[in-house]
PDB file of C-alpha atoms and ligand atoms in Angstrom:
ATOM      1  CA  UNK L  16      73.492 124.460  12.202  1.00  0.00           C
ATOM      2  CA  UNK L  17      72.572 124.574   8.494  1.00  0.00           C
ATOM      3  CA  UNK L  18      74.390 121.950   6.475  1.00  0.00           C
ATOM      4  CA  UNK L  19      76.490 123.583   3.697  1.00  0.00           C
ATOM      5  CA  UNK L  20      75.647 122.447   0.163  1.00  0.00           C
ATOM      6  CA  UNK L  21      78.365 120.115  -1.169  1.00  0.00           C
ATOM      7  CA  UNK L  22      80.282 121.366  -4.212  1.00  0.00           C
ATOM      8  CA  UNK L  23      80.501 118.984  -7.159  1.00  0.00           C
ATOM      9  CA  UNK L  24      83.050 119.344  -9.990  1.00  0.00           C
ATOM     10  CA  UNK L  25      81.127 118.236 -13.081  1.00  0.00           C
ATOM     11  CA  UNK L  26      83.060 116.753 -15.990  1.00  0.00           C
ATOM     12  CA  UNK L  27      81.092 116.215 -19.190  1.00  0.00           C
ATOM     13  CA  UNK L  28      82.747 113.496 -21.244  1.00  0.00           C
ATOM     14  CA  UNK L  29      81.617 114.959 -24.560  1.00  0.00           C
ATOM     15  CA  UNK L  30      83.196 118.123 -25.934  1.00  0.00           C
ATOM     16  CA  UNK L  31      80.042 118.785 -27.985  1.00  0.00           C
ATOM     17  CA  UNK L  32      77.180 120.968 -26.894  1.00  0.00           C
ATOM     18  CA  UNK L  33      75.008 117.892 -27.233  1.00  0.00           C
ATOM     19  CA  UNK L  34      73.123 115.166 -25.386  1.00  0.00           C
ATOM     20  CA  UNK L  35      75.262 114.971 -22.254  1.00  0.00           C
ATOM     21  CA  UNK L  36      75.864 118.705 -21.787  1.00  0.00           C
ATOM     22  CA  UNK L  37      72.096 119.224 -21.946  1.00  0.00           C
ATOM     23  CA  UNK L  38      71.543 116.310 -19.550  1.00  0.00           C
ATOM     24  CA  UNK L  39      74.128 117.727 -17.123  1.00  0.00           C
ATOM     25  CA  UNK L  40      72.443 121.145 -17.284  1.00  0.00           C
ATOM     26  CA  UNK L  41      69.053 119.636 -16.457  1.00  0.00           C
ATOM     27  CA  UNK L  42      70.531 117.723 -13.498  1.00  0.00           C
ATOM     28  CA  UNK L  43      72.238 120.908 -12.254  1.00  0.00           C
ATOM     29  CA  UNK L  44      68.897 122.730 -12.301  1.00  0.00           C
ATOM     30  CA  UNK L  45      67.124 119.897 -10.519  1.00  0.00           C
ATOM     31  CA  UNK L  46      69.884 119.598  -7.900  1.00  0.00           C
ATOM     32  CA  UNK L  47      69.931 123.316  -6.990  1.00  0.00           C
ATOM     33  CA  UNK L  48      69.782 123.631  -3.207  1.00  0.00           C
ATOM     34  CA  UNK L  49      71.018 120.063  -2.733  1.00  0.00           C
ATOM     35  CA  UNK L  50      74.254 119.952  -4.766  1.00  0.00           C
ATOM     36  CA  UNK L  51      76.300 122.905  -6.042  1.00  0.00           C
ATOM     37  CA  UNK L  52      77.528 121.973  -9.537  1.00  0.00           C
ATOM     38  CA  UNK L  53      80.708 123.572 -10.936  1.00  0.00           C
ATOM     39  CA  UNK L  54      81.401 122.656 -14.545  1.00  0.00           C
ATOM     40  CA  UNK L  55      85.023 121.871 -15.407  1.00  0.00           C
ATOM     41  CA  UNK L  56      86.095 122.133 -19.047  1.00  0.00           C
ATOM     42  CA  UNK L  57      88.376 119.458 -20.473  1.00  0.00           C
ATOM     43  CA  UNK L  58      88.476 120.529 -24.131  1.00  0.00           C
ATOM     44  CA  UNK L  59      91.578 122.704 -23.691  1.00  0.00           C
ATOM     45  CA  UNK L  60      93.761 119.942 -22.225  1.00  0.00           C
ATOM     46  CA  UNK L  61      96.699 118.827 -24.363  1.00  0.00           C
ATOM     47  CA  UNK L  62      96.868 115.128 -25.167  1.00  0.00           C
ATOM     48  CA  UNK L  63      98.498 113.473 -22.171  1.00  0.00           C
ATOM     49  CA  UNK L  64     102.220 112.815 -22.529  1.00  0.00           C
ATOM     50  CA  UNK L  65     104.382 112.294 -19.456  1.00  0.00           C
ATOM     51  CA  UNK L  66     107.119 114.342 -21.110  1.00  0.00           C
ATOM     52  CA  UNK L  67     104.878 117.416 -20.667  1.00  0.00           C
ATOM     53  CA  UNK L  68     104.753 116.954 -16.892  1.00  0.00           C
ATOM     54  CA  UNK L  69     108.055 118.785 -16.260  1.00  0.00           C
ATOM     55  CA  UNK L  70     106.403 122.011 -17.431  1.00  0.00           C
ATOM     56  CA  UNK L  71     102.933 121.061 -16.177  1.00  0.00           C
ATOM     57  CA  UNK L  72     100.271 122.512 -18.535  1.00  0.00           C
ATOM     58  CA  UNK L  73      98.123 125.269 -17.003  1.00  0.00           C
ATOM     59  CA  UNK L  74      94.908 123.613 -18.226  1.00  0.00           C
ATOM     60  CA  UNK L  75      95.824 120.374 -16.467  1.00  0.00           C
ATOM     61  CA  UNK L  76      96.754 122.226 -13.264  1.00  0.00           C
ATOM     62  CA  UNK L  77      93.379 123.984 -13.420  1.00  0.00           C
ATOM     63  CA  UNK L  78      91.585 120.650 -13.810  1.00  0.00           C
ATOM     64  CA  UNK L  79      93.413 119.192 -10.812  1.00  0.00           C
ATOM     65  CA  UNK L  80      92.680 122.239  -8.652  1.00  0.00           C
ATOM     66  CA  UNK L  81      88.982 122.126  -9.576  1.00  0.00           C
ATOM     67  CA  UNK L  82      88.737 118.455  -8.660  1.00  0.00           C
ATOM     68  CA  UNK L  83      90.743 118.752  -5.450  1.00  0.00           C
ATOM     69  CA  UNK L  84      88.822 121.790  -4.167  1.00  0.00           C
ATOM     70  CA  UNK L  85      85.386 120.228  -4.789  1.00  0.00           C
ATOM     71  CA  UNK L  86      83.664 117.971  -2.275  1.00  0.00           C
ATOM     72  CA  UNK L  87      82.894 115.466  -5.046  1.00  0.00           C
ATOM     73  CA  UNK L  88      83.131 114.789  -8.776  1.00  0.00           C
ATOM     74  CA  UNK L  89      80.384 113.905 -11.226  1.00  0.00           C
ATOM     75  CA  UNK L  90      81.085 112.370 -14.625  1.00  0.00           C
ATOM     76  CA  UNK L  91      78.352 112.873 -17.207  1.00  0.00           C
ATOM     77  CA  UNK L  92      79.431 110.850 -20.181  1.00  0.00           C
ATOM     78  CA  UNK L  93      78.299 109.512 -23.508  1.00  0.00           C
ATOM     79  CA  UNK L  94      79.417 106.147 -24.809  1.00  0.00           C
ATOM     80  CA  UNK L  95      81.674 106.304 -27.858  1.00  0.00           C
ATOM     81  CA  UNK L  96      82.519 103.006 -29.582  1.00  0.00           C
ATOM     82  CA  UNK L  97      81.453 101.001 -26.513  1.00  0.00           C
ATOM     83  CA  UNK L  98      83.850 102.942 -24.308  1.00  0.00           C
ATOM     84  CA  UNK L  99      84.364 106.395 -22.826  1.00  0.00           C
ATOM     85  CA  UNK L 100      85.304 109.311 -25.120  1.00  0.00           C
ATOM     86  CA  UNK L 101      89.032 109.847 -25.644  1.00  0.00           C
ATOM     87  CA  UNK L 102      88.698 113.403 -24.284  1.00  0.00           C
ATOM     88  CA  UNK L 103      87.453 112.054 -20.961  1.00  0.00           C
ATOM     89  CA  UNK L 104      90.176 109.412 -20.679  1.00  0.00           C
ATOM     90  CA  UNK L 105      92.707 112.164 -21.419  1.00  0.00           C
ATOM     91  CA  UNK L 106      91.319 114.323 -18.590  1.00  0.00           C
ATOM     92  CA  UNK L 107      91.445 111.399 -16.163  1.00  0.00           C
ATOM     93  CA  UNK L 108      95.075 110.702 -17.107  1.00  0.00           C
ATOM     94  CA  UNK L 109      96.044 114.337 -16.419  1.00  0.00           C
ATOM     95  CA  UNK L 110      94.161 114.248 -13.098  1.00  0.00           C
ATOM     96  CA  UNK L 111      96.056 111.127 -12.074  1.00  0.00           C
ATOM     97  CA  UNK L 112      99.483 112.708 -12.553  1.00  0.00           C
ATOM     98  CA  UNK L 113     102.198 113.576 -11.649  1.00  0.00           C
ATOM     99  CA  UNK L 114     103.046 110.324  -9.905  1.00  0.00           C
ATOM    100  CA  UNK L 115     101.951 110.480  -6.249  1.00  0.00           C
ATOM    101  CA  UNK L 116      99.582 113.408  -6.872  1.00  0.00           C
ATOM    102  CA  UNK L 117      96.481 111.557  -8.029  1.00  0.00           C
ATOM    103  CA  UNK L 118      93.614 114.049  -7.735  1.00  0.00           C
ATOM    104  CA  UNK L 119      90.948 111.306  -7.930  1.00  0.00           C
ATOM    105  CA  UNK L 120      92.205 109.415  -4.845  1.00  0.00           C
ATOM    106  CA  UNK L 121      89.499 109.236  -2.166  1.00  0.00           C
ATOM    107  CA  UNK L 122      87.246 111.673  -4.023  1.00  0.00           C
ATOM    108  CA  UNK L 123      83.523 110.904  -3.780  1.00  0.00           C
ATOM    109  CA  UNK L 124      82.482 110.337  -7.405  1.00  0.00           C
ATOM    110  CA  UNK L 125      79.401 109.384  -9.351  1.00  0.00           C
ATOM    111  CA  UNK L 126      78.750 108.546 -13.002  1.00  0.00           C
ATOM    112  CA  UNK L 127      75.699 109.192 -15.144  1.00  0.00           C
ATOM    113  CA  UNK L 128      75.269 109.202 -18.904  1.00  0.00           C
ATOM    114  CA  UNK L 129      72.698 109.915 -21.568  1.00  0.00           C
ATOM    115  CA  UNK L 130      72.157 108.764 -25.129  1.00  0.00           C
ATOM    116  CA  UNK L 131      69.325 108.436 -27.599  1.00  0.00           C
ATOM    117  CA  UNK L 132      70.369 104.760 -27.813  1.00  0.00           C
ATOM    118  CA  UNK L 133      68.818 101.826 -25.988  1.00  0.00           C
ATOM    119  CA  UNK L 134      71.648 100.706 -23.723  1.00  0.00           C
ATOM    120  CA  UNK L 135      71.982 104.112 -22.109  1.00  0.00           C
ATOM    121  CA  UNK L 136      75.814 104.351 -21.912  1.00  0.00           C
ATOM    122  CA  UNK L 137      76.004 101.228 -19.708  1.00  0.00           C
ATOM    123  CA  UNK L 138      79.133  99.842 -21.363  1.00  0.00           C
ATOM    124  CA  UNK L 139      81.019 103.145 -21.127  1.00  0.00           C
ATOM    125  CA  UNK L 140      79.998 103.599 -17.491  1.00  0.00           C
ATOM    126  CA  UNK L 141      81.221 100.120 -16.594  1.00  0.00           C
ATOM    127  CA  UNK L 142      84.622 100.931 -18.109  1.00  0.00           C
ATOM    128  CA  UNK L 143      84.744 104.287 -16.332  1.00  0.00           C
ATOM    129  CA  UNK L 144      83.924 102.616 -13.018  1.00  0.00           C
ATOM    130  CA  UNK L 145      86.874 100.268 -13.490  1.00  0.00           C
ATOM    131  CA  UNK L 146      89.243 103.181 -14.214  1.00  0.00           C
ATOM    132  CA  UNK L 147      88.042 105.253 -11.246  1.00  0.00           C
ATOM    133  CA  UNK L 148      88.156 102.247  -8.978  1.00  0.00           C
ATOM    134  CA  UNK L 149      91.790 101.682 -10.011  1.00  0.00           C
ATOM    135  CA  UNK L 150      92.473 105.351  -9.151  1.00  0.00           C
ATOM    136  CA  UNK L 151      90.927 105.020  -5.684  1.00  0.00           C
ATOM    137  CA  UNK L 152      87.910 107.284  -6.158  1.00  0.00           C
ATOM    138  CA  UNK L 153      85.137 106.715  -3.605  1.00  0.00           C
ATOM    139  CA  UNK L 154      82.529 105.532  -6.076  1.00  0.00           C
ATOM    140  CA  UNK L 155      78.835 106.108  -5.553  1.00  0.00           C
ATOM    141  CA  UNK L 156      77.227 103.295  -7.515  1.00  0.00           C
ATOM    142  CA  UNK L 157      73.453 103.336  -6.971  1.00  0.00           C
ATOM    143  CA  UNK L 158      71.023 104.146  -8.401  1.00  0.00           C
ATOM    144  CA  UNK L 159      72.619 103.581 -11.786  1.00  0.00           C
ATOM    145  CA  UNK L 160      71.647 106.232 -14.323  1.00  0.00           C
ATOM    146  CA  UNK L 161      71.777 104.762 -17.828  1.00  0.00           C
ATOM    147  CA  UNK L 162      69.611 107.411 -19.383  1.00  0.00           C
ATOM    148  CA  UNK L 163      67.857 107.101 -22.732  1.00  0.00           C
ATOM    149  CA  UNK L 164      66.736 110.530 -23.929  1.00  0.00           C
ATOM    150  CA  UNK L 165      63.215 110.613 -25.368  1.00  0.00           C
ATOM    151  CA  UNK L 166      61.200 113.412 -26.988  1.00  0.00           C
ATOM    152  CA  UNK L 167      59.269 113.949 -23.723  1.00  0.00           C
ATOM    153  CA  UNK L 168      62.385 114.109 -21.498  1.00  0.00           C
ATOM    154  CA  UNK L 169      62.797 117.923 -21.462  1.00  0.00           C
ATOM    155  CA  UNK L 170      60.501 120.917 -21.423  1.00  0.00           C
ATOM    156  CA  UNK L 171      61.145 124.053 -23.488  1.00  0.00           C
ATOM    157  CA  UNK L 172      63.252 125.486 -20.634  1.00  0.00           C
ATOM    158  CA  UNK L 173      65.631 122.503 -20.753  1.00  0.00           C
ATOM    159  CA  UNK L 174      64.453 121.156 -17.371  1.00  0.00           C
ATOM    160  CA  UNK L 175      63.256 117.571 -16.958  1.00  0.00           C
ATOM    161  CA  UNK L 176      59.590 117.327 -17.868  1.00  0.00           C
ATOM    162  CA  UNK L 177      59.075 113.573 -17.731  1.00  0.00           C
ATOM    163  CA  UNK L 178      57.856 111.974 -14.466  1.00  0.00           C
ATOM    164  CA  UNK L 179      60.111 108.923 -14.836  1.00  0.00           C
ATOM    165  CA  UNK L 180      63.189 111.074 -15.407  1.00  0.00           C
ATOM    166  CA  UNK L 181      62.317 113.325 -12.463  1.00  0.00           C
ATOM    167  CA  UNK L 182      61.861 110.359 -10.139  1.00  0.00           C
ATOM    168  CA  UNK L 183      65.139 108.704 -11.178  1.00  0.00           C
ATOM    169  CA  UNK L 184      67.228 111.876 -11.028  1.00  0.00           C
ATOM    170  CA  UNK L 185      65.700 113.104  -7.757  1.00  0.00           C
ATOM    171  CA  UNK L 186      66.479 109.725  -6.194  1.00  0.00           C
ATOM    172  CA  UNK L 187      70.013 109.851  -7.613  1.00  0.00           C
ATOM    173  CA  UNK L 188      70.609 113.434  -6.334  1.00  0.00           C
ATOM    174  CA  UNK L 189      69.506 112.559  -2.785  1.00  0.00           C
ATOM    175  CA  UNK L 190      71.560 109.384  -2.793  1.00  0.00           C
ATOM    176  CA  UNK L 191      74.713 111.133  -4.077  1.00  0.00           C
ATOM    177  CA  UNK L 192      74.266 113.990  -1.567  1.00  0.00           C
ATOM    178  CA  UNK L 193      74.001 111.432   1.252  1.00  0.00           C
ATOM    179  CA  UNK L 194      77.098 109.621  -0.046  1.00  0.00           C
ATOM    180  CA  UNK L 195      79.107 112.866  -0.153  1.00  0.00           C
ATOM    181  CA  UNK L 196      77.949 113.906   3.309  1.00  0.00           C
ATOM    182  CA  UNK L 197      78.891 110.519   4.744  1.00  0.00           C
ATOM    183  CA  UNK L 198      82.415 110.733   3.311  1.00  0.00           C
ATOM    184  CA  UNK L 199      83.096 114.466   3.600  1.00  0.00           C
ATOM    185  CA  UNK L 200      81.393 115.510   6.822  1.00  0.00           C
ATOM    186  CA  UNK L 201      84.537 116.758   8.600  1.00  0.00           C
ATOM    187  CA  UNK L 202      85.696 118.897   5.633  1.00  0.00           C
ATOM    188  CA  UNK L 203      82.281 120.417   5.006  1.00  0.00           C
ATOM    189  CA  UNK L 204      81.673 121.155   8.679  1.00  0.00           C
ATOM    190  CA  UNK L 205      85.124 122.713   9.090  1.00  0.00           C
ATOM    191  CA  UNK L 206      84.332 125.119   6.256  1.00  0.00           C
ATOM    192  CA  UNK L 207      81.124 126.167   7.941  1.00  0.00           C
ATOM    193  CA  UNK L 208      82.705 126.982  11.306  1.00  0.00           C
TER     194      UNK L 208
HETATM  195  C1  FMN T 310      82.120 108.619 -32.262  1.00  0.00           C
HETATM  196  C2  FMN T 310      80.792 108.141 -31.733  1.00  0.00           C
HETATM  197  C3  FMN T 310      80.671 106.860 -31.248  1.00  0.00           C
HETATM  198  C4  FMN T 310      79.447 106.427 -30.696  1.00  0.00           C
HETATM  199  N1  FMN T 310      79.363 105.185 -30.138  1.00  0.00           N
HETATM  200  C5  FMN T 310      78.247 104.839 -29.448  1.00  0.00           C
HETATM  201  C6  FMN T 310      78.208 103.634 -28.681  1.00  0.00           C
HETATM  202  O1  FMN T 310      79.149 102.866 -28.630  1.00  0.00           O
HETATM  203  N2  FMN T 310      77.075 103.369 -27.971  1.00  0.00           N
HETATM  204  C7  FMN T 310      75.990 104.207 -27.993  1.00  0.00           C
HETATM  205  O2  FMN T 310      74.983 103.926 -27.332  1.00  0.00           O
HETATM  206  N3  FMN T 310      76.007 105.340 -28.711  1.00  0.00           N
HETATM  207  C8  FMN T 310      77.103 105.686 -29.422  1.00  0.00           C
HETATM  208  N4  FMN T 310      77.145 106.866 -30.117  1.00  0.00           N
HETATM  209  C9  FMN T 310      75.926 107.686 -30.176  1.00  0.00           C
HETATM  210  C10 FMN T 310      75.898 108.635 -28.992  1.00  0.00           C
HETATM  211  O3  FMN T 310      75.262 108.001 -27.896  1.00  0.00           O
HETATM  212  C11 FMN T 310      75.116 109.891 -29.348  1.00  0.00           C
HETATM  213  O4  FMN T 310      75.723 110.511 -30.474  1.00  0.00           O
HETATM  214  C12 FMN T 310      75.065 110.870 -28.202  1.00  0.00           C
HETATM  215  O5  FMN T 310      74.189 111.927 -28.521  1.00  0.00           O
HETATM  216  C13 FMN T 310      76.451 111.397 -27.885  1.00  0.00           C
HETATM  217  O6  FMN T 310      76.387 112.227 -26.752  1.00  0.00           O
HETATM  218  P1  FMN T 310      76.999 113.711 -26.777  1.00  0.00           P
HETATM  219  O7  FMN T 310      76.087 114.518 -27.721  1.00  0.00           O
HETATM  220  O8  FMN T 310      76.882 114.176 -25.372  1.00  0.00           O
HETATM  221  O9  FMN T 310      78.378 113.610 -27.296  1.00  0.00           O
HETATM  222  C14 FMN T 310      78.331 107.298 -30.688  1.00  0.00           C
HETATM  223  C15 FMN T 310      78.484 108.599 -31.207  1.00  0.00           C
HETATM  224  C16 FMN T 310      79.679 109.031 -31.693  1.00  0.00           C
HETATM  225  C17 FMN T 310      79.825 110.443 -32.204  1.00  0.00           C
END
């Protein structure tokens, strides 16, 4: 039986059409046939306030449905001020609520990030790992992808052109796909039958 391709809800931590959206697009291209990426927008979410939960915002409900229906979640995030962007924290707060309906619980999840800077989003990723661990996500942790974008990273078509980048991201894709399969086998197989 052919193994179905796992679906991955992709959340880009930056609202800009910048470094991390481009990085996520290149990973999606490279992962085609191994992981099925579905981008989830977070820019239309209101700022989290528990008083809004009684009339749960449609954008937040959409985020939760996208996460819950995917086999896994991928966070592609920049580092802002040695932490994660406020927009990403806001999305995670909405996903965690209402109380008892935490959409991140048990969800296979991985984190990558890109920057022109030298430390490659490592500080932000460490903070994000702590938050997702608190929320009970099933974190995929290796290989770590602290990606420094260089002039040779991409070709004109936006795909990875650099051998080092291709090796790292191919290894990461295979490892994340194995992680998802290990945790989600029953759900994926049930869908195929
Ligand atoms: C508000 C702000 C804070 C930043 N703080 C950091 C930082 O703490 N560490 C870092 O490596 N880069 C930092 N940067 C630089 C970002 O890595 C760089 O702008 C990157 O391209 C942002 O990714 P994005 O285009 O996907 O948003 C910061 C950028 C902004 C706009």
